[in-house]
Amino acid sequence: MTPGRREFLTSALAAGAVTWLAPRGAQSAEARIDVLVNEPIGTISPNVYSHFVEHLGGVVYDGIWVGENSKVPNIGGIRRALVEHVRRIKPGVIRWPGGCFADQYDWRDGIGPRDKRPRRVNFWADTNYKVTEAYKQLKDGPQKYEPNWFGTNEFMQLCRLTNAQPYIAANLRSLNVRAYLEWLEYCNAPAGLTTLSDMRAASGERDPFNVSYWGIGNESWGCGGDMLPEEYAEEFRRFTAWAPTYGTKLNFIATGPNGADVGWTRRFLAKLVEKGSGQLNKVHTLGLHYYCGTTGKGNALEYTEDEWYELIHRSDRIESLVTQHWTIMAESDPQHKVKLAVDEWGAWHLQDPSLPAGYLYGYPGTLRDALISAVNLDTFQRHADKVAMANPAQLINTIHSLFIAYEDKFVATPNFHVFEMYAAHSGAQAVRTEFVAPRVSYMRTVNNAPEQSQFWGLSGSASLNGKQLTLTAVNPDANNARDTEINIAGARVASGQARVLTSSDIHAHNSFASPNALEPKDDPVTVGAGGKLVYRFAPASVTRLQLTLV
Ligand code: AHR
């Protein structure tokens, strides 16, 4: 595409000129994607494909840890089906042990012989936050009373088995700097050096774990201490001053804002650099958390078509959050040394009552959640220069999970399928890509009054790996396919292949009874004369196109 045409589209979009609405029931409409392969954005960090595991509900017990003597197939106590699936999606890091749980966790409880470890009240045991009556009535079980069977060594084993890097969130609220430094020593000091590294060696782990990613607290503005940003900045400086490396580069993740709270970002960084701009070298990333919530009655499986649109639209807010915080960060960090880690993201529905009572916020996600996953991942890729890490909340059995497991039953949710489709982007070069399509419109309720709303009708991202172009796109329109002309500026498409996740039912999901109800399918791509490419994006779909360029 010529620069002139591109400028027209960009300015027309900015001016709101290209906002024609698709009439409901229309079969097709004009749409266009321009992939500007000569306009690189940045390398898509493999850590954009990271994960998050917290001792919350059924995540650790029995999502991950089933025990060595379990009838559930396992590798050293870790659920085998989970390991095999996670390997397939090329994980970046796995964040553990929380979440809010992290600021209540004493790592010393989770080492040594398993049968000697103490039992503690789990952070989430007495929560009243969106819990079922059955959960409240629960009197016992590892989901409420932490047995510490899954501790540091077991977490490292999970990381090794899945080829992920460990990211440990240190306890800032209820333990001191010394406890965190000792955890670091237990993990990273060579055997024979200290009493703690010898304890690790004696437990069968002679080689250091070389943990590079350390979170300094979690949500310190809320469950992590109700701090002011200035107070947190002081704590961050104390925790990160003179942390021994033992030969491993330490990457510190600072507690970042809750959604749109730009005040946190501004005040934290401003206070941090009062001690000098060199402090910025200690911040690998600033953690941003954004949950787009739920709609209607909060049920993961039941929603109207308008509620489908509303939640996808809300998830799209992630883009303005990334750009807004990025702009504010420049006030104290004009060279942008510090990047963003969106280390909690996803939709958050109510617990599905068909799951065991202890499975706090557990539910099988639907096609709607899959589109939300794709919206988030595409956004991180369009901002590959800003987002260095991203972790959906959470890996298994809670919130925006990739899997649901109960005893010997295990199922991949539609989110998993998006991660598998999108893994082709990991480590590739993100390139600027522009989408023009009819917008979708729907009704939502604001202050008890109906209101019409609208948003884009096709969006996505693209990345280049040698001559292989991966283009992913979301068509949120529940009824209309999008016939789309795809132009690759400065290159020609030789061949292509598509993989599509969609269903005629916008509530489609997988369950223990029907584990393969919603799976992606391959779709041939026909390249026309001269490399011309027109592709029909199915309604309510996530699509990955893999194109070989010449
Ligand atoms: O992911 C669940 C919880 O949500 C995390 O523990 C907390 O950090 C966030 O508020």
mmCIF file with all atom_site columns, C-alpha atoms and ligand atoms in Angstrom, residues 52 54 56 95 98-101 123-124 218-219 221 223 289 291 344 348 361 393-394 398-399, ligand 1:
data_model
loop_
_atom_site.group_PDB
_atom_site.id
_atom_site.type_symbol
_atom_site.label_atom_id
_atom_site.label_alt_id
_atom_site.label_comp_id
_atom_site.label_asym_id
_atom_site.label_entity_id
_atom_site.label_seq_id
_atom_site.pdbx_PDB_ins_code
_atom_site.Cartn_x
_atom_site.Cartn_y
_atom_site.Cartn_z
_atom_site.occupancy
_atom_site.B_iso_or_equiv
_atom_site.pdbx_formal_charge
_atom_site.auth_seq_id
_atom_site.auth_comp_id
_atom_site.auth_asym_id
_atom_site.auth_atom_id
_atom_site.pdbx_PDB_model_num
ATOM   1  C CA . PHE A 1 52  ? -0.015  -17.082 36.674 1.00 0.00 ? 52  PHE A CA 1
ATOM   2  C CA . GLU A 1 54  ? -1.937  -18.649 42.880 1.00 0.00 ? 54  GLU A CA 1
ATOM   3  C CA . LEU A 1 56  ? -6.576  -19.787 45.322 1.00 0.00 ? 56  LEU A CA 1
ATOM   4  C CA . ARG A 1 95  ? 4.142   -16.242 38.268 1.00 0.00 ? 95  ARG A CA 1
ATOM   5  C CA . GLY A 1 98  ? 0.064   -15.059 44.096 1.00 0.00 ? 98  GLY A CA 1
ATOM   6  C CA . GLY A 1 99  ? -1.750  -12.649 43.780 1.00 0.00 ? 99  GLY A CA 1
ATOM   7  C CA . CYS A 1 100 ? -2.995  -11.580 47.137 1.00 0.00 ? 100 CYS A CA 1
ATOM   8  C CA . PHE A 1 101 ? -1.877  -14.925 48.580 1.00 0.00 ? 101 PHE A CA 1
ATOM   9  C CA . PHE A 1 123 ? -5.616  -15.828 52.286 1.00 0.00 ? 123 PHE A CA 1
ATOM   10 C CA . TRP A 1 124 ? -8.839  -16.563 50.411 1.00 0.00 ? 124 TRP A CA 1
ATOM   11 C CA . ASN A 1 218 ? 1.419   -7.652  44.725 1.00 0.00 ? 218 ASN A CA 1
ATOM   12 C CA . GLU A 1 219 ? -1.303  -5.015  44.439 1.00 0.00 ? 219 GLU A CA 1
ATOM   13 C CA . TRP A 1 221 ? -2.387  -0.440  46.737 1.00 0.00 ? 221 TRP A CA 1
ATOM   14 C CA . CYS A 1 223 ? -4.568  -6.543  49.451 1.00 0.00 ? 223 CYS A CA 1
ATOM   15 C CA . HIS A 1 289 ? -3.643  -5.453  36.405 1.00 0.00 ? 289 HIS A CA 1
ATOM   16 C CA . TYR A 1 291 ? -9.895  -7.508  34.682 1.00 0.00 ? 291 TYR A CA 1
ATOM   17 C CA . GLU A 1 344 ? -2.994  -10.156 35.683 1.00 0.00 ? 344 GLU A CA 1
ATOM   18 C CA . TRP A 1 348 ? -13.883 -12.581 35.768 1.00 0.00 ? 348 TRP A CA 1
ATOM   19 C CA . TYR A 1 361 ? -14.057 -18.426 40.718 1.00 0.00 ? 361 TYR A CA 1
ATOM   20 C CA . ALA A 1 393 ? -5.284  -14.796 35.615 1.00 0.00 ? 393 ALA A CA 1
ATOM   21 C CA . GLN A 1 394 ? -4.981  -17.740 35.999 1.00 0.00 ? 394 GLN A CA 1
ATOM   22 C CA . THR A 1 398 ? -9.986  -20.077 38.357 1.00 0.00 ? 398 THR A CA 1
ATOM   23 C CA . ILE A 1 399 ? -11.030 -16.886 36.544 1.00 0.00 ? 399 ILE A CA 1
HETATM 24 O O1 . AHR B 2 .   ? -6.315  -13.293 40.405 1.00 0.00 ? 1   AHR B O1 1
HETATM 25 C C1 . AHR B 2 .   ? -7.075  -13.159 41.567 1.00 0.00 ? 1   AHR B C1 1
HETATM 26 C C2 . AHR B 2 .   ? -6.694  -11.947 42.396 1.00 0.00 ? 1   AHR B C2 1
HETATM 27 O O2 . AHR B 2 .   ? -6.987  -10.779 41.700 1.00 0.00 ? 1   AHR B O2 1
HETATM 28 C C3 . AHR B 2 .   ? -5.236  -11.812 42.746 1.00 0.00 ? 1   AHR B C3 1
HETATM 29 O O3 . AHR B 2 .   ? -4.894  -12.528 43.884 1.00 0.00 ? 1   AHR B O3 1
HETATM 30 C C4 . AHR B 2 .   ? -5.094  -10.357 43.008 1.00 0.00 ? 1   AHR B C4 1
HETATM 31 O O4 . AHR B 2 .   ? -3.794  -9.890  42.743 1.00 0.00 ? 1   AHR B O4 1
HETATM 32 C C5 . AHR B 2 .   ? -6.147  -9.722  42.117 1.00 0.00 ? 1   AHR B C5 1
HETATM 33 O O5 . AHR B 2 .   ? -6.884  -8.769  42.784 1.00 0.00 ? 1   AHR B O5 1
#
